PDB file of C-alpha atoms in Angstrom:
ATOM      1  CA  MET A 168     -70.620-103.706 -33.991  1.00 93.00           C
ATOM      2  CA  THR A 169     -73.155-101.233 -33.499  1.00 98.00           C
ATOM      3  CA  ARG A 170     -74.375 -99.699 -36.581  1.00 98.00           C
ATOM      4  CA  VAL A 171     -75.037 -95.893 -36.577  1.00 98.00           C
ATOM      5  CA  LEU A 172     -76.368 -93.656 -39.203  1.00 98.00           C
ATOM      6  CA  LEU A 173     -75.231 -90.093 -39.006  1.00 98.00           C
ATOM      7  CA  THR A 174     -77.017 -87.471 -41.120  1.00 98.00           C
ATOM      8  CA  GLY A 175     -76.375 -83.915 -41.806  1.00 98.00           C
ATOM      9  CA  PHE A 176     -77.910 -81.084 -43.840  1.00 98.00           C
ATOM     10  CA  GLU A 177     -77.018 -79.280 -47.038  1.00 98.00           C
ATOM     11  CA  PRO A 178     -76.644 -75.585 -46.604  1.00 97.00           C
ATOM     12  CA  PHE A 179     -79.537 -73.271 -46.274  1.00 96.00           C
ATOM     13  CA  ASP A 180     -80.549 -69.664 -45.738  1.00 94.00           C
ATOM     14  CA  GLY A 181     -77.765 -68.298 -47.875  1.00 92.00           C
ATOM     15  CA  GLU A 182     -74.848 -70.174 -46.277  1.00 94.00           C
ATOM     16  CA  SER A 183     -72.323 -71.683 -48.372  1.00 94.00           C
ATOM     17  CA  THR A 184     -71.763 -74.478 -45.847  1.00 96.00           C
ATOM     18  CA  ASN A 185     -73.367 -76.473 -43.064  1.00 98.00           C
ATOM     19  CA  PRO A 186     -71.242 -77.608 -40.179  1.00 98.00           C
ATOM     20  CA  SER A 187     -73.832 -80.542 -39.394  1.00 98.00           C
ATOM     21  CA  TRP A 188     -72.890 -82.234 -42.685  1.00 98.00           C
ATOM     22  CA  GLN A 189     -69.117 -81.342 -42.402  1.00 98.00           C
ATOM     23  CA  ALA A 190     -68.895 -82.696 -38.848  1.00 98.00           C
ATOM     24  CA  VAL A 191     -70.858 -85.840 -39.786  1.00 98.00           C
ATOM     25  CA  ARG A 192     -68.361 -86.705 -42.470  1.00 98.00           C
ATOM     26  CA  ALA A 193     -65.552 -85.911 -40.212  1.00 98.00           C
ATOM     27  CA  ALA A 194     -66.824 -88.212 -37.463  1.00 98.00           C
ATOM     28  CA  ALA A 195     -67.360 -91.062 -39.925  1.00 98.00           C
ATOM     29  CA  ALA A 196     -63.866 -90.866 -40.923  1.00 97.00           C
ATOM     30  CA  GLU A 197     -62.630 -91.916 -37.645  1.00 97.00           C
ATOM     31  CA  PRO A 198     -65.152 -94.067 -36.314  1.00 97.00           C
ATOM     32  CA  PRO A 199     -64.899 -95.216 -32.440  1.00 97.00           C
ATOM     33  CA  ALA A 200     -64.103 -98.747 -31.737  1.00 97.00           C
ATOM     34  CA  GLY A 201     -67.277-100.993 -31.777  1.00 97.00           C
ATOM     35  CA  LEU A 202     -69.029 -98.587 -33.921  1.00 98.00           C
ATOM     36  CA  GLU A 203     -69.770 -98.769 -37.847  1.00 98.00           C
ATOM     37  CA  LEU A 204     -70.561 -95.378 -38.926  1.00 98.00           C
ATOM     38  CA  PHE A 205     -72.595 -94.471 -41.964  1.00 98.00           C
ATOM     39  CA  THR A 206     -73.723 -91.190 -43.410  1.00 98.00           C
ATOM     40  CA  ALA A 207     -76.272 -89.336 -45.321  1.00 98.00           C
ATOM     41  CA  GLU A 208     -76.730 -85.842 -46.311  1.00 98.00           C
ATOM     42  CA  LEU A 209     -80.222 -84.622 -46.206  1.00 98.00           C
ATOM     43  CA  PRO A 210     -81.737 -81.871 -48.249  1.00 98.00           C
ATOM     44  CA  CYS A 211     -83.083 -78.892 -46.372  1.00 98.00           C
ATOM     45  CA  VAL A 212     -86.424 -79.191 -47.714  1.00 98.00           C
ATOM     46  CA  TYR A 213     -89.786 -80.105 -46.049  1.00 98.00           C
ATOM     47  CA  GLY A 214     -91.053 -83.516 -47.202  1.00 97.00           C
ATOM     48  CA  GLU A 215     -87.863 -84.356 -49.185  1.00 98.00           C
ATOM     49  CA  SER A 216     -85.552 -84.558 -46.184  1.00 98.00           C
ATOM     50  CA  ARG A 217     -88.159 -87.099 -44.565  1.00 98.00           C
ATOM     51  CA  THR A 218     -87.926 -89.210 -47.715  1.00 98.00           C
ATOM     52  CA  ALA A 219     -84.128 -88.923 -47.877  1.00 98.00           C
ATOM     53  CA  LEU A 220     -83.909 -90.144 -44.302  1.00 98.00           C
ATOM     54  CA  ARG A 221     -86.208 -93.008 -44.816  1.00 98.00           C
ATOM     55  CA  ALA A 222     -84.036 -94.128 -47.845  1.00 98.00           C
ATOM     56  CA  ALA A 223     -80.863 -93.934 -45.650  1.00 98.00           C
ATOM     57  CA  VAL A 224     -82.293 -95.874 -42.823  1.00 98.00           C
ATOM     58  CA  ASP A 225     -83.627 -98.566 -45.482  1.00 98.00           C
ATOM     59  CA  GLU A 226     -80.261 -98.808 -46.988  1.00 98.00           C
ATOM     60  CA  HIS A 227     -77.965 -99.135 -43.852  1.00 98.00           C
ATOM     61  CA  ARG A 228     -80.182-100.822 -41.307  1.00 98.00           C
ATOM     62  CA  PRO A 229     -78.724 -98.916 -38.601  1.00 98.00           C
ATOM     63  CA  ASP A 230     -79.033 -99.856 -34.771  1.00 98.00           C
ATOM     64  CA  LEU A 231     -78.905 -96.062 -33.760  1.00 98.00           C
ATOM     65  CA  VAL A 232     -79.743 -92.915 -35.934  1.00 98.00           C
ATOM     66  CA  LEU A 233     -78.113 -89.674 -34.858  1.00 98.00           C
ATOM     67  CA  CYS A 234     -79.552 -86.650 -37.063  1.00 98.00           C
ATOM     68  CA  VAL A 235     -77.458 -83.548 -36.817  1.00 98.00           C
ATOM     69  CA  GLY A 236     -78.501 -79.951 -37.795  1.00 98.00           C
ATOM     70  CA  GLN A 237     -77.208 -76.433 -37.479  1.00 98.00           C
ATOM     71  CA  ALA A 238     -78.592 -74.162 -34.941  1.00 97.00           C
ATOM     72  CA  GLY A 239     -76.933 -70.747 -35.679  1.00 96.00           C
ATOM     73  CA  GLY A 240     -76.622 -68.683 -32.424  1.00 96.00           C
ATOM     74  CA  ARG A 241     -76.299 -71.528 -29.958  1.00 97.00           C
ATOM     75  CA  PRO A 242     -72.985 -71.651 -28.203  1.00 97.00           C
ATOM     76  CA  ASP A 243     -72.690 -75.334 -27.495  1.00 98.00           C
ATOM     77  CA  VAL A 244     -73.750 -78.751 -28.780  1.00 98.00           C
ATOM     78  CA  THR A 245     -77.302 -79.410 -27.878  1.00 98.00           C
ATOM     79  CA  VAL A 246     -78.776 -82.787 -27.708  1.00 98.00           C
ATOM     80  CA  GLU A 247     -82.602 -82.628 -28.324  1.00 98.00           C
ATOM     81  CA  ARG A 248     -85.030 -84.044 -25.939  1.00 98.00           C
ATOM     82  CA  VAL A 249     -88.544 -83.973 -27.851  1.00 98.00           C
ATOM     83  CA  ALA A 250     -89.821 -83.415 -31.327  1.00 98.00           C
ATOM     84  CA  ILE A 251     -93.365 -81.750 -31.941  1.00 98.00           C
ATOM     85  CA  ASN A 252     -95.662 -82.471 -34.764  1.00 98.00           C
ATOM     86  CA  VAL A 253     -95.672 -79.256 -36.577  1.00 98.00           C
ATOM     87  CA  ASP A 254     -94.080 -77.457 -39.333  1.00 98.00           C
ATOM     88  CA  ASP A 255     -94.093 -73.471 -38.841  1.00 98.00           C
ATOM     89  CA  ALA A 256     -91.521 -71.883 -41.098  1.00 97.00           C
ATOM     90  CA  ARG A 257     -89.869 -68.574 -40.098  1.00 95.00           C
ATOM     91  CA  ILE A 258     -87.691 -68.727 -43.225  1.00 97.00           C
ATOM     92  CA  PRO A 259     -88.168 -70.704 -46.313  1.00 97.00           C
ATOM     93  CA  ASP A 260     -86.594 -73.968 -46.865  1.00 97.00           C
ATOM     94  CA  VAL A 261     -84.196 -74.448 -49.885  1.00 97.00           C
ATOM     95  CA  ALA A 262     -86.987 -75.210 -52.144  1.00 97.00           C
ATOM     96  CA  GLY A 263     -88.888 -72.030 -51.112  1.00 97.00           C
ATOM     97  CA  ALA A 264     -91.486 -73.613 -49.135  1.00 97.00           C
ATOM     98  CA  GLU A 265     -92.819 -71.972 -45.845  1.00 97.00           C
ATOM     99  CA  PRO A 266     -95.629 -74.129 -44.211  1.00 98.00           C
ATOM    100  CA  VAL A 267     -97.554 -72.512 -41.247  1.00 98.00           C
ATOM    101  CA  ASP A 268     -98.916 -74.694 -38.554  1.00 98.00           C
ATOM    102  CA  GLU A 269     -99.095 -77.809 -40.739  1.00 98.00           C
ATOM    103  CA  PRO A 270     -98.716 -81.171 -38.972  1.00 98.00           C
ATOM    104  CA  ILE A 271     -95.863 -83.382 -39.869  1.00 98.00           C
ATOM    105  CA  VAL A 272     -98.009 -86.530 -39.586  1.00 98.00           C
ATOM    106  CA  PRO A 273    -101.643 -85.795 -39.667  1.00 98.00           C
ATOM    107  CA  GLY A 274    -103.309 -87.572 -36.696  1.00 98.00           C
ATOM    108  CA  GLY A 275     -99.857 -88.379 -35.249  1.00 98.00           C
ATOM    109  CA  PRO A 276     -99.077 -87.775 -31.539  1.00 98.00           C
ATOM    110  CA  ALA A 277     -98.360 -84.224 -30.525  1.00 98.00           C
ATOM    111  CA  ALA A 278     -94.642 -85.039 -29.626  1.00 98.00           C
ATOM    112  CA  TYR A 279     -92.120 -87.694 -29.108  1.00 98.00           C
ATOM    113  CA  PHE A 280     -89.226 -87.924 -26.866  1.00 98.00           C
ATOM    114  CA  SER A 281     -85.888 -88.892 -28.026  1.00 98.00           C
ATOM    115  CA  THR A 282     -84.966 -92.562 -27.673  1.00 98.00           C
ATOM    116  CA  LEU A 283     -81.428 -91.848 -27.011  1.00 97.00           C
ATOM    117  CA  PRO A 284     -79.902 -91.053 -23.374  1.00 98.00           C
ATOM    118  CA  VAL A 285     -79.885 -87.432 -24.004  1.00 98.00           C
ATOM    119  CA  LYS A 286     -78.286 -86.611 -20.541  1.00 98.00           C
ATOM    120  CA  ALA A 287     -75.697 -89.354 -20.836  1.00 98.00           C
ATOM    121  CA  CYS A 288     -74.910 -88.086 -24.330  1.00 98.00           C
ATOM    122  CA  VAL A 289     -74.319 -84.497 -22.862  1.00 98.00           C
ATOM    123  CA  ALA A 290     -72.171 -85.752 -20.043  1.00 98.00           C
ATOM    124  CA  ALA A 291     -69.879 -87.634 -22.491  1.00 98.00           C
ATOM    125  CA  VAL A 292     -69.265 -84.614 -24.474  1.00 98.00           C
ATOM    126  CA  ARG A 293     -68.635 -82.462 -21.613  1.00 98.00           C
ATOM    127  CA  ALA A 294     -66.295 -85.090 -20.024  1.00 98.00           C
ATOM    128  CA  ALA A 295     -64.399 -84.739 -23.420  1.00 98.00           C
ATOM    129  CA  GLY A 296     -63.954 -80.968 -22.582  1.00 98.00           C
ATOM    130  CA  LEU A 297     -66.459 -79.716 -25.004  1.00 98.00           C
ATOM    131  CA  PRO A 298     -69.612 -77.515 -24.479  1.00 98.00           C
ATOM    132  CA  ALA A 299     -72.911 -79.171 -24.542  1.00 98.00           C
ATOM    133  CA  SER A 300     -76.360 -79.242 -22.924  1.00 98.00           C
ATOM    134  CA  VAL A 301     -79.830 -80.745 -23.310  1.00 98.00           C
ATOM    135  CA  SER A 302     -82.294 -78.658 -25.427  1.00 98.00           C
ATOM    136  CA  ASN A 303     -85.988 -78.834 -24.877  1.00 97.00           C
ATOM    137  CA  THR A 304     -86.820 -77.385 -28.379  1.00 97.00           C
ATOM    138  CA  ALA A 305     -85.637 -78.392 -31.774  1.00 98.00           C
ATOM    139  CA  GLY A 306     -87.620 -75.518 -33.492  1.00 98.00           C
ATOM    140  CA  THR A 307     -90.302 -75.950 -36.087  1.00 98.00           C
ATOM    141  CA  PHE A 308     -88.032 -75.821 -39.124  1.00 98.00           C
ATOM    142  CA  VAL A 309     -86.737 -78.883 -41.222  1.00 98.00           C
ATOM    143  CA  CYS A 310     -84.571 -80.067 -38.291  1.00 98.00           C
ATOM    144  CA  ASN A 311     -87.631 -80.788 -36.154  1.00 98.00           C
ATOM    145  CA  HIS A 312     -89.278 -82.038 -39.253  1.00 98.00           C
ATOM    146  CA  VAL A 313     -86.673 -84.662 -39.594  1.00 98.00           C
ATOM    147  CA  PHE A 314     -86.651 -85.254 -35.953  1.00 98.00           C
ATOM    148  CA  TYR A 315     -90.320 -86.070 -35.587  1.00 98.00           C
ATOM    149  CA  ALA A 316     -90.278 -88.060 -38.796  1.00 98.00           C
ATOM    150  CA  LEU A 317     -87.441 -90.245 -37.415  1.00 98.00           C
ATOM    151  CA  ALA A 318     -89.260 -90.564 -34.285  1.00 98.00           C
ATOM    152  CA  HIS A 319     -92.433 -91.570 -35.660  1.00 98.00           C
ATOM    153  CA  LEU A 320     -90.800 -94.111 -38.041  1.00 98.00           C
ATOM    154  CA  ILE A 321     -89.201 -95.687 -34.929  1.00 98.00           C
ATOM    155  CA  ALA A 322     -92.474 -95.682 -33.040  1.00 98.00           C
ATOM    156  CA  THR A 323     -94.482 -97.138 -35.761  1.00 98.00           C
ATOM    157  CA  GLU A 324     -92.186 -99.376 -37.716  1.00 97.00           C
ATOM    158  CA  LEU A 325     -88.710 -99.813 -36.268  1.00 97.00           C
ATOM    159  CA  PRO A 326     -88.949-100.609 -32.565  1.00 92.00           C
ATOM    160  CA  GLY A 327     -85.689-102.053 -32.296  1.00 95.00           C
ATOM    161  CA  VAL A 328     -83.838 -98.810 -33.534  1.00 98.00           C
ATOM    162  CA  ARG A 329     -83.188 -95.942 -31.310  1.00 98.00           C
ATOM    163  CA  GLY A 330     -82.597 -92.304 -32.533  1.00 98.00           C
ATOM    164  CA  GLY A 331     -82.564 -88.535 -31.987  1.00 98.00           C
ATOM    165  CA  PHE A 332     -81.469 -85.208 -32.978  1.00 98.00           C
ATOM    166  CA  VAL A 333     -78.390 -83.027 -32.197  1.00 98.00           C
ATOM    167  CA  HIS A 334     -78.026 -79.230 -32.924  1.00 98.00           C
ATOM    168  CA  VAL A 335     -74.564 -77.796 -33.525  1.00 98.00           C
ATOM    169  CA  PRO A 336     -73.328 -74.121 -33.512  1.00 98.00           C
ATOM    170  CA  TYR A 337     -71.991 -72.306 -36.587  1.00 98.00           C
ATOM    171  CA  ALA A 338     -68.548 -73.174 -37.892  1.00 98.00           C
ATOM    172  CA  PRO A 339     -65.986 -70.152 -37.375  1.00 97.00           C
ATOM    173  CA  GLU A 340     -65.895 -69.389 -41.000  1.00 96.00           C
ATOM    174  CA  GLN A 341     -69.466 -68.618 -40.851  1.00 96.00           C
ATOM    175  CA  VAL A 342     -69.232 -65.934 -38.343  1.00 96.00           C
ATOM    176  CA  VAL A 343     -66.252 -64.002 -39.444  1.00 94.00           C
ATOM    177  CA  ASP A 344     -68.601 -60.817 -40.239  1.00 92.00           C
ATOM    178  CA  ARG A 345     -70.963 -61.305 -37.316  1.00 90.00           C
ATOM    179  CA  ALA A 346     -70.910 -61.464 -33.557  1.00 92.00           C
ATOM    180  CA  GLN A 347     -72.115 -65.196 -33.175  1.00 96.00           C
ATOM    181  CA  PRO A 348     -70.686 -68.143 -31.168  1.00 97.00           C
ATOM    182  CA  SER A 349     -69.081 -70.830 -33.083  1.00 98.00           C
ATOM    183  CA  LEU A 350     -67.125 -74.125 -32.685  1.00 98.00           C
ATOM    184  CA  PRO A 351     -64.550 -75.816 -35.030  1.00 98.00           C
ATOM    185  CA  VAL A 352     -65.965 -78.565 -37.282  1.00 98.00           C
ATOM    186  CA  ALA A 353     -63.145 -80.783 -35.723  1.00 98.00           C
ATOM    187  CA  ALA A 354     -64.604 -80.273 -32.188  1.00 98.00           C
ATOM    188  CA  ILE A 355     -68.202 -80.733 -33.382  1.00 98.00           C
ATOM    189  CA  ALA A 356     -67.041 -84.112 -35.011  1.00 98.00           C
ATOM    190  CA  ARG A 357     -65.393 -85.240 -31.690  1.00 98.00           C
ATOM    191  CA  ALA A 358     -68.530 -84.440 -29.932  1.00 98.00           C
ATOM    192  CA  LEU A 359     -70.821 -86.488 -32.416  1.00 98.00           C
ATOM    193  CA  ARG A 360     -68.407 -89.427 -31.833  1.00 98.00           C
ATOM    194  CA  GLU A 361     -68.687 -89.196 -28.013  1.00 98.00           C
ATOM    195  CA  ILE A 362     -72.447 -88.813 -28.409  1.00 98.00           C
ATOM    196  CA  ALA A 363     -72.530 -92.080 -30.587  1.00 98.00           C
ATOM    197  CA  VAL A 364     -70.313 -94.011 -27.974  1.00 98.00           C
ATOM    198  CA  ALA A 365     -72.672 -92.940 -25.032  1.00 98.00           C
ATOM    199  CA  ALA A 366     -75.847 -93.728 -27.054  1.00 98.00           C
ATOM    200  CA  ALA A 367     -74.562 -97.171 -28.121  1.00 97.00           C
ATOM    201  CA  GLY A 368     -73.324 -97.889 -24.418  1.00 96.00           C
ATOM    202  CA  ASN A 369     -76.392 -96.647 -22.487  1.00 94.00           C
ATOM    203  CA  ARG A 370     -79.934 -97.726 -22.917  1.00 92.00           C
ATOM    204  CA  GLU A 371     -80.919 -95.948 -19.550  1.00 94.00           C
ATOM    205  CA  ASP A 372     -80.227 -92.400 -19.131  1.00 95.00           C
ATOM    206  CA  LEU A 373     -78.493 -90.391 -16.093  1.00 94.00           C
ATOM    207  CA  ARG A 374     -80.763 -89.030 -13.645  1.00 94.00           C
ATOM    208  CA  ILE A 375     -79.170 -85.518 -13.432  1.00 94.00           C
ATOM    209  CA  ALA A 376     -80.596 -82.054 -13.869  1.00 94.00           C
ATOM    210  CA  GLY A 377     -80.852 -81.043 -17.513  1.00 93.00           C
ATOM    211  CA  GLY A 378     -83.942 -78.770 -17.466  1.00 92.00           C
ATOM    212  CA  ALA A 379     -84.546 -75.045 -18.098  1.00 90.00           C
ATOM    213  CA  THR A 380     -86.509 -72.386 -16.351  1.00 84.00           C
ATOM    214  CA  HIS A 381     -87.703 -70.744 -19.748  1.00 84.00           C
TER     215      HIS A 381
END
């Protein structure tokens, strides 16, 4: 059995729900064969989210870590390729913090690549009939903060663990009064299960185009 830790976030920016946590719980309720899924809800707070992530990793001792966050406005499930070492808040986190140009790990590398097979994960979601793509930016908000913290933890302390980050669209109930793309939570949960299976089964990524011109 491959032990997989799935994390999602609490609601933020005035929302009453966060599809990342909804989908993580739904995915874990129906684990794929061969995978043991554990979950943790992270606070959408700089610093505290990193501490909560470390506590969940210590508790569950996963082989894979798949962190998930909401990216309102994106139309598909996006598997992140790279985390960068900077916090730069356009909006405050849930605790009101708005760091600007602050390193996540002082003296740490400028960036880390995901240790998941990002293109194989995207291909698996698409094969299941769901929209997905590679993303080359996880932003500079708490999602990237957690992604970089996870990558740094793996690189410095847990070389046997692999992990990465996935952004998901709004849930339909979040866009009733605004023209934004959305995806049902059940579909997102299915995509997360496909990503977990692909990550567990592929240590080498597919060599297919997944880049962007801008």
